[in-house]
Amino acid sequence: MTKRPDAATQLAIYRRMALIKANDERSRKVIMTGRLVMPYYSPRGQEVIPSAVSANLDDSDYICTIYRGTHDMLAKGVPLKDLWAELAGRVTGTCKGKGGPMHITHPKSGVMVTTGIVGSSMPIANGLAWSSQLKGDGRVTVAYFGDGASNIGAFHEALNMASVWKLPVVFVCQNNEWGEHTAYRKATAAARIADRAAAYAMPGVRVDGNDVFETYAAAREAVDRARAGGGPTLIEAMTYRFHGHIFGDADAYMDPARKAAAIAADPVPRFRAHLIAEGHASEEELAAMEARIEAEIDEAVEHALASDFPDVAELRRDVFAMEIA
Amino acid sequence: MTKRPDAATQLAIYRRMALIKANDERSRKVIMTGRLVMPYYSPRGQEVIPSAVSANLDDSDYICTIYRGTHDMLAKGVPLKDLWAELAGRVTGTCKGKGGPMHITHPKSGVMVTTGIVGSSMPIANGLAWSSQLKGDGRVTVAYFGDGASNIGAFHEALNMASVWKLPVVFVCQNNEWGEHTAYRKATAAARIADRAAAYAMPGVRVDGNDVFETYAAAREAVDRARAGGGPTLIEAMTYRFHGHIFGDADAYMDPARKAAAIAADPVPRFRAHLIAEGHASEEELAAMEARIEAEIDEAVEHALASDFPDVAELRRDVFAMEIA
Amino acid sequence: MMAQITILEGINRALADAMAADETVLCFGEDVADPEDGGVLGVTKGLSSRFGEHRVRSTPIAEQAIIGAAIGVSLGGFKPVAEIMLMNFTTVAMDMIVNHAAKLRFMSGGQTNVPIVIRTMTGSGFANGGQHSDYLEAWFAHTAGLKVVAPSNPADAYGLLLSAIDDPDPVLFIENLPTYFTKGEAPAAGHRVPIGKASVLAEGADLTIIAYARMVQEAKAATEALAGQGIGVELIDLRSIAPWDRETVLASVARTGRAIIVHEAVTPFGVGAEISAVINESLFGALKAPVKRLGAAFCPVPFSRPLESAFAPTAATIEAAAKALLA
Amino acid sequence: MMAQITILEGINRALADAMAADETVLCFGEDVADPEDGGVLGVTKGLSSRFGEHRVRSTPIAEQAIIGAAIGVSLGGFKPVAEIMLMNFTTVAMDMIVNHAAKLRFMSGGQTNVPIVIRTMTGSGFANGGQHSDYLEAWFAHTAGLKVVAPSNPADAYGLLLSAIDDPDPVLFIENLPTYFTKGEAPAAGHRVPIGKASVLAEGADLTIIAYARMVQEAKAATEALAGQGIGVELIDLRSIAPWDRETVLASVARTGRAIIVHEAVTPFGVGAEISAVINESLFGALKAPVKRLGAAFCPVPFSRPLESAFAPTAATIEAAAKALLA
Ligand SMILES: Cc1ncc(C[n+]2csc(CCOP(=O)(O)OP(=O)(O)O)c2C)c(N)n1
Ligand SMILES: Cc1ncc(C[n+]2csc(CCOP(=O)(O)OP(=O)(O)O)c2C)c(N)n1
Ligand SMILES: [Mg+2]
Ligand SMILES: [Mg+2]
């Protein structure tokens, strides 16, 4: 059950985590220095979850994610250049610059919807999963969402329908203890969101979302179940948001001690140390990997900033299939 | 805990049940004979639930109910004449004829909202309960709704908020096994709706909603808890809908054997027999009570049909406080 | 005489023909499958028996989940026809319809599209009161990325529904409860009515009346009554509300110089306002009388019969408005 | 010079003054209390510390529950001001707003009423993209039983919010994100701006410009530019959208003979259509040019800067439209 993934898989997970962390640091720097203007919802601290989940998915599997979703996207394989160009609003971006950070779409890597509306990833994920069920294509759809989203109606409707229809979908709640400025406990009656799965006769599990192996194992089981026609699973992955809700948020409402503790337990260096300790990689190998990541990000940022903006004629395109006259 | 109510209370409950049953039979007759045209959602078979619940409430307590709600209204004390005049669309009706059967409002008896939108009784009930919490007036609000409504988003949002805020509200789900033409089991992932209460850290109980004592006891406990500041409760009261969803529905989708069994176990004559067997009332006394009810209904129907229709100027009134010019 | 069918049958046939022709077409919503009687009014009767409950699926009462599933399954390559039983229930699914279905093509830069049809029904006249009878088409027409159609007869219902299913973008298909059993000519199998094309039901030189959905019947009766009084009405059944057929409307009003727009939605901020604004912009100085809008009284739909009868335009109020315009 | 405050401060003061004056006034929504920083932008900062968290309450993310609670608590005798953080999130609460808040007075035959205020914020210009920036006021204006206001300066924000709280019916109060920190004269304590009354910001003989919310600032700049070219603009800040001030608008357009309506919502089926239709109906034959509507491009709000800049009307496009009308 809690069988650990092999070394190659562990390294692949770490690569994702390192990429997400580096990309987050770069994002904040690029905004801070004024090179880019965008609303940015840092996923720092939540690297493990999509990295471990995605290790159980392939390109053809689908995800639906949310505004706080660059970690989910990168873990699923959205190319850095296309992503950065979109963040920069350039025509070379995933969405020609028209969607922006909250609406990254990249079907090639299975990122089908990114939504800015709390809760809305889930009902759409059901439909994608239904399409797989109809086609028998064996795909699995993952819906990512936050703890705050577990209190909105769409969560309830989606989980009930997924269970009644036995859809191949995995609901992954990234419980980072905050919904904007409101603490999880102040907004959510349930002690554990995972317990809500019982209301839908669905397996539900809470894992330490900063623990690669726990998260991987839960995802493995859920993905296998979905692929085998066993229906949906709710995974609540406990984590912590290292920064404020949105870039620029002074985060005075966050208990500094709790935050410091979370940062001290940063899962990225922790897992890095584990890989070295277990002999899965050497310090030098990981440093080289990280350097390559930095170089890729460099390249992506430069590519993005050197790209053209879309033409204003784009306002008339993609509203409908036919361009508006 | 399952202490039985005293004889007077039992009789008062029976009076409500008999009234609801007689009123339902009359309603269908009046529509069948073409004396009235209205959408009619029969509550036949569900008499016990609001009768036993209301025995724990007084006039100042609030309820929010739904289109299938004449039983809830009558049990709470809406006067027959005002109700019938509304059903007939007359100016003497509770709502001057402007609301109709799906929107009966009668603040004097605590019927604050009747909604035609599945699930919408619950969020509004929270607000009424919040007003009591703020005023400390000791009132309790009951939100009635169906099994089908337990799958819609408003249910989830309302129950979570009620629990987080410890509102004095009781959610009473009348599980009649049908949501329109769709069977409970086909639409609802949970085996028991009462189990969903756990998702909100709220007490939840399933009772035989055709059993006066079980229903009364559960309502007693929930109402006491709410009045004492202990927060909300979810009660799932199992019952069965004797007729189709709406008057005129051929109900071919309902299993005839299941329906026949439910009708054979009709809770109204059953409780009547119990009252006589226990010596709480004689056959003659109950027959006299029922005759009085029939006479009251006669009077109400005649009053309604003899009343005037509202003036078309009413289209401009009550849209806003100030009449539209 | 051609065979006659009802609007309800026209819709049912379109769904059946579309599902038979294309196995990616799906149909789902509350009670739509045959174990649930093929819908509370039988609009989808027979479909699940013929095509299977995997393609014709009854759902929980959960409109957000219904439209979400429609969007997702369309992203997965299907062409779903989702039913929202009554138009007032779109209010619980507006996020899915407006923030997602309408916008995903644009927000994805054209990478994805949402070829869904949302069938929904409404209309006053059945004593259903304030929460079951609203015409809300103006909301959706005001949303970039959505198309909106509202047929008034069986052949158009059939042909527009097929076009809506063909369409690569989300289409809201509005049905009218009181006229489900209205008869008309049966369409030929596969007949398409293009979205965005109005139909001219009567020609006349004095006045143009623009209507859609049930109001077409009222306008037809008014047109006939006016003809008896020597007043020639050009009657346009708009059929599509977004996009709407400016060419046909403007050409007609350019000839007649007078226009009345009739709908069952409340007048203020309704579809009539847009059409009136465009007519006035396009035919400035060429009109013989102010453009007239006739919509419902500005109030929730009332229950009481005399109030409900006075709520929406009727042949009589249309006739009176026409005469006032010509006076 | 009078003291200057921001629009954000105007709103905060109105809430504080209303709560101080009347203990039945409540304020709630996501993050509104001080432990949550008094809102993500601090609009409600200080209120819970002063009035208590029982009256100023942060809520779960559950807009249906928020508006439901507002309706219910108002039926119980309170005057709640509920916040829906962004206007696009009203889409998940439309049932509560439209089927319930707007209709309960009518459907109850006047027995109950719903004196709630729904504060919500929106606006393009902050790179928030397709789901966070829509102006949807036309939907609500098209709903009988709702009032809709959209102030453009601190004093009006203060005065309209107080009037909205006083009002016995539901009022949607629309705030604009990009102008929260726009300054203007501080209002006197208790200052009320009547709902339904426009304000004339400039007088001029050649042309009337009607705008609201942020578009007033763009229109002001255009008015000044045009004045420099000898063109006299009568600039009307509508302030209230439903009901809107026909008297002021019609009197002005009757004088100038020309009108431009400017809003940030997409043009088709927008508020401009209603105003254009009414002007054309009321001033038929008296206009010197067709009424012009200037709204956003008919697409979702785009993210990319040059696209977002080209999305909504600007001083430049207003100025150009004015000159075209006068040409
Ligand atoms: C329907 C809706 N309501 C409110 C918001 C504003 N909002 C954006 S993010 C957010 C917090 C969500 O918290 P959570 O679900 O825990 O996700 P996290 O941001 O922590 O990843 C809120 C309230 C929204 N986007 N959509
Ligand atoms: C939001 C919404 N969706 C659909 C409907 C149509 N509808 C009316 S009653 C009903 C069934 C409700 O079932 P349940 O909640 O079990 O209540 P019951 O009628 O059995 O009392 C449905 C689907 C509605 N009124 N509102
Ligand atoms: Mg969170
Ligand atoms: Mg039921």
GROMACS .gro file of N, CA, C and O in nm, chain D residues 278-327:
model
  200
 1255VAL      N    1  -3.483   5.453  -2.468
 1255VAL     CA    2  -3.572   5.551  -2.404
 1255VAL      C    3  -3.551   5.691  -2.464
 1255VAL      O    4  -3.648   5.764  -2.489
 1256ILE      N    5  -3.427   5.728  -2.486
 1256ILE     CA    6  -3.402   5.860  -2.548
 1256ILE      C    7  -3.472   5.865  -2.683
 1256ILE      O    8  -3.541   5.964  -2.715
 1257ASN      N    9  -3.456   5.761  -2.761
 1257ASN     CA   10  -3.518   5.760  -2.894
 1257ASN      C   11  -3.670   5.761  -2.888
 1257ASN      O   12  -3.736   5.824  -2.970
 1258GLU      N   13  -3.724   5.689  -2.791
 1258GLU     CA   14  -3.870   5.690  -2.776
 1258GLU      C   15  -3.920   5.827  -2.734
 1258GLU      O   16  -4.022   5.876  -2.784
 1259SER      N   17  -3.846   5.889  -2.643
 1259SER     CA   18  -3.896   6.011  -2.581
 1259SER      C   19  -3.866   6.135  -2.664
 1259SER      O   20  -3.938   6.235  -2.654
 1260LEU      N   21  -3.757   6.131  -2.737
 1260LEU     CA   22  -3.716   6.252  -2.810
 1260LEU      C   23  -3.718   6.228  -2.960
 1260LEU      O   24  -3.634   6.280  -3.034
 1261PHE      N   25  -3.814   6.150  -3.001
 1261PHE     CA   26  -3.824   6.115  -3.143
 1261PHE      C   27  -3.835   6.242  -3.228
 1261PHE      O   28  -3.916   6.329  -3.202
 1262GLY      N   29  -3.749   6.249  -3.327
 1262GLY     CA   30  -3.754   6.364  -3.419
 1262GLY      C   31  -3.681   6.485  -3.367
 1262GLY      O   32  -3.661   6.582  -3.439
 1263ALA      N   33  -3.640   6.480  -3.238
 1263ALA     CA   34  -3.576   6.597  -3.180
 1263ALA      C   35  -3.425   6.582  -3.170
 1263ALA      O   36  -3.357   6.672  -3.120
 1264LEU      N   37  -3.373   6.470  -3.216
 1264LEU     CA   38  -3.229   6.445  -3.205
 1264LEU      C   39  -3.156   6.497  -3.328
 1264LEU      O   40  -3.208   6.495  -3.440
 1265LYS      N   41  -3.033   6.542  -3.305
 1265LYS     CA   42  -2.952   6.590  -3.416
 1265LYS      C   43  -2.862   6.480  -3.473
 1265LYS      O   44  -2.805   6.497  -3.581
 1266ALA      N   45  -2.847   6.374  -3.399
 1266ALA     CA   46  -2.761   6.264  -3.445
 1266ALA      C   47  -2.808   6.138  -3.376
 1266ALA      O   48  -2.873   6.145  -3.271
 1267PRO      N   49  -2.774   6.023  -3.431
 1267PRO     CA   50  -2.812   5.898  -3.364
 1267PRO      C   51  -2.746   5.890  -3.227
 1267PRO      O   52  -2.632   5.934  -3.209
 1268VAL      N   53  -2.817   5.833  -3.133
 1268VAL     CA   54  -2.758   5.810  -3.000
 1268VAL      C   55  -2.646   5.709  -3.015
 1268VAL      O   56  -2.661   5.607  -3.082
 1269LYS      N   57  -2.535   5.739  -2.951
 1269LYS     CA   58  -2.417   5.653  -2.964
 1269LYS      C   59  -2.396   5.575  -2.835
 1269LYS      O   60  -2.401   5.632  -2.726
 1270ARG      N   61  -2.369   5.446  -2.847
 1270ARG     CA   62  -2.334   5.365  -2.730
 1270ARG      C   63  -2.188   5.326  -2.737
 1270ARG      O   64  -2.140   5.279  -2.840
 1271LEU      N   65  -2.120   5.347  -2.629
 1271LEU     CA   66  -1.979   5.307  -2.622
 1271LEU      C   67  -1.962   5.212  -2.504
 1271LEU      O   68  -1.975   5.250  -2.388
 1272GLY      N   69  -1.937   5.087  -2.536
 1272GLY     CA   70  -1.913   4.989  -2.430
 1272GLY      C   71  -1.786   4.913  -2.461
 1272GLY      O   72  -1.711   4.948  -2.553
 1273ALA      N   73  -1.763   4.809  -2.384
 1273ALA     CA   74  -1.643   4.729  -2.406
 1273ALA      C   75  -1.658   4.646  -2.532
 1273ALA      O   76  -1.767   4.624  -2.583
 1274ALA      N   77  -1.544   4.597  -2.581
 1274ALA     CA   78  -1.543   4.502  -2.693
 1274ALA      C   79  -1.626   4.380  -2.652
 1274ALA      O   80  -1.630   4.343  -2.534
 1275PHE      N   81  -1.689   4.318  -2.750
 1275PHE     CA   82  -1.776   4.205  -2.721
 1275PHE      C   83  -1.693   4.076  -2.708
 1275PHE      O   84  -1.689   3.992  -2.797
 1276CYS      N   85  -1.627   4.066  -2.594
 1276CYS     CA   86  -1.545   3.947  -2.566
 1276CYS      C   87  -1.524   3.941  -2.415
 1276CYS      O   88  -1.551   4.037  -2.345
 1277PRO      N   89  -1.480   3.827  -2.364
 1277PRO     CA   90  -1.441   3.823  -2.224
 1277PRO      C   91  -1.328   3.923  -2.199
 1277PRO      O   92  -1.256   3.961  -2.293
 1278VAL      N   93  -1.310   3.964  -2.076
 1278VAL     CA   94  -1.202   4.059  -2.047
 1278VAL      C   95  -1.069   3.988  -2.070
 1278VAL      O   96  -1.043   3.883  -2.012
 1279PRO      N   97  -0.986   4.044  -2.157
 1279PRO     CA   98  -0.859   3.978  -2.190
 1279PRO      C   99  -0.753   4.010  -2.086
 1279PRO      O  100  -0.759   4.112  -2.019
 1280PHE      N  101  -0.653   3.922  -2.078
 1280PHE     CA  102  -0.545   3.943  -1.981
 1280PHE      C  103  -0.436   4.037  -2.035
 1280PHE      O  104  -0.396   4.132  -1.969
 1281SER      N  105  -0.388   4.008  -2.152
 1281SER     CA  106  -0.271   4.077  -2.205
 1281SER      C  107  -0.291   4.229  -2.205
 1281SER      O  108  -0.396   4.279  -2.246
 1282ARG      N  109  -0.188   4.299  -2.160
 1282ARG     CA  110  -0.201   4.443  -2.139
 1282ARG      C  111  -0.257   4.521  -2.258
 1282ARG      O  112  -0.357   4.593  -2.242
 1283PRO      N  113  -0.199   4.507  -2.376
 1283PRO     CA  114  -0.254   4.586  -2.488
 1283PRO      C  115  -0.399   4.550  -2.520
 1283PRO      O  116  -0.476   4.636  -2.563
 1284LEU      N  117  -0.435   4.426  -2.499
 1284LEU     CA  118  -0.574   4.388  -2.522
 1284LEU      C  119  -0.665   4.447  -2.415
 1284LEU      O  120  -0.773   4.500  -2.444
 1285GLU      N  121  -0.621   4.438  -2.291
 1285GLU     CA  122  -0.704   4.492  -2.183
 1285GLU      C  123  -0.719   4.644  -2.199
 1285GLU      O  124  -0.827   4.699  -2.173
 1286SER      N  125  -0.613   4.709  -2.243
 1286SER     CA  126  -0.620   4.854  -2.263
 1286SER      C  127  -0.718   4.891  -2.374
 1286SER      O  128  -0.776   4.999  -2.374
 1287ALA      N  129  -0.733   4.801  -2.471
 1287ALA     CA  130  -0.821   4.829  -2.583
 1287ALA      C  131  -0.964   4.780  -2.558
 1287ALA      O  132  -1.051   4.798  -2.642
 1288PHE      N  133  -0.985   4.720  -2.442
 1288PHE     CA  134  -1.114   4.654  -2.415
 1288PHE      C  135  -1.226   4.754  -2.387
 1288PHE      O  136  -1.331   4.753  -2.452
 1289ALA      N  137  -1.205   4.842  -2.292
 1289ALA     CA  138  -1.311   4.933  -2.246
 1289ALA      C  139  -1.292   5.070  -2.309
 1289ALA      O  140  -1.183   5.105  -2.355
 1290PRO      N  141  -1.398   5.151  -2.309
 1290PRO     CA  142  -1.383   5.288  -2.360
 1290PRO      C  143  -1.279   5.367  -2.281
 1290PRO      O  144  -1.257   5.341  -2.163
 1291THR      N  145  -1.218   5.462  -2.347
 1291THR     CA  146  -1.120   5.550  -2.283
 1291THR      C  147  -1.155   5.694  -2.319
 1291THR      O  148  -1.239   5.719  -2.405
 1292ALA      N  149  -1.086   5.785  -2.254
 1292ALA     CA  150  -1.107   5.926  -2.287
 1292ALA      C  151  -1.091   5.946  -2.438
 1292ALA      O  152  -1.169   6.020  -2.501
 1293ALA      N  153  -0.993   5.880  -2.495
 1293ALA     CA  154  -0.967   5.898  -2.638
 1293ALA      C  155  -1.081   5.846  -2.724
 1293ALA      O  156  -1.122   5.911  -2.821
 1294THR      N  157  -1.132   5.727  -2.691
 1294THR     CA  158  -1.240   5.674  -2.776
 1294THR      C  159  -1.368   5.754  -2.755
 1294THR      O  160  -1.448   5.770  -2.846
 1295ILE      N  161  -1.387   5.805  -2.635
 1295ILE     CA  162  -1.505   5.889  -2.610
 1295ILE      C  163  -1.494   6.019  -2.689
 1295ILE      O  164  -1.588   6.063  -2.755
 1296GLU      N  165  -1.376   6.076  -2.683
 1296GLU     CA  166  -1.354   6.201  -2.757
 1296GLU      C  167  -1.377   6.180  -2.907
 1296GLU      O  168  -1.446   6.260  -2.973
 1297ALA      N  169  -1.324   6.070  -2.958
 1297ALA     CA  170  -1.340   6.042  -3.101
 1297ALA      C  171  -1.487   6.022  -3.136
 1297ALA      O  172  -1.536   6.071  -3.239
 1298ALA      N  173  -1.558   5.952  -3.048
 1298ALA     CA  174  -1.700   5.928  -3.075
 1298ALA      C  175  -1.777   6.060  -3.074
 1298ALA      O  176  -1.868   6.082  -3.156
 1299ALA      N  177  -1.740   6.146  -2.983
 1299ALA     CA  178  -1.808   6.277  -2.975
 1299ALA      C  179  -1.786   6.355  -3.104
 1299ALA      O  180  -1.880   6.412  -3.161
 1300LYS      N  181  -1.664   6.356  -3.150
 1300LYS     CA  182  -1.635   6.432  -3.272
 1300LYS      C  183  -1.707   6.371  -3.392
 1300LYS      O  184  -1.756   6.444  -3.479
 1301ALA      N  185  -1.714   6.239  -3.394
 1301ALA     CA  186  -1.785   6.174  -3.505
 1301ALA      C  187  -1.932   6.213  -3.504
 1301ALA      O  188  -1.992   6.237  -3.609
 1302LEU      N  189  -1.989   6.224  -3.384
 1302LEU     CA  190  -2.131   6.261  -3.374
 1302LEU      C  191  -2.155   6.403  -3.422
 1302LEU      O  192  -2.262   6.436  -3.474
 1303LEU      N  193  -2.055   6.485  -3.400
 1303LEU     CA  194  -2.070   6.627  -3.434
 1303LEU      C  195  -2.028   6.656  -3.577
 1303LEU      O  196  -2.048   6.768  -3.626
 1304ALA      N  197  -1.968   6.556  -3.642
 1304ALA     CA  198  -1.914   6.581  -3.776
 1304ALA      C  199  -2.027   6.597  -3.878
 1304ALA      O  200  -2.135   6.546  -3.859
   0.00000   0.00000   0.00000
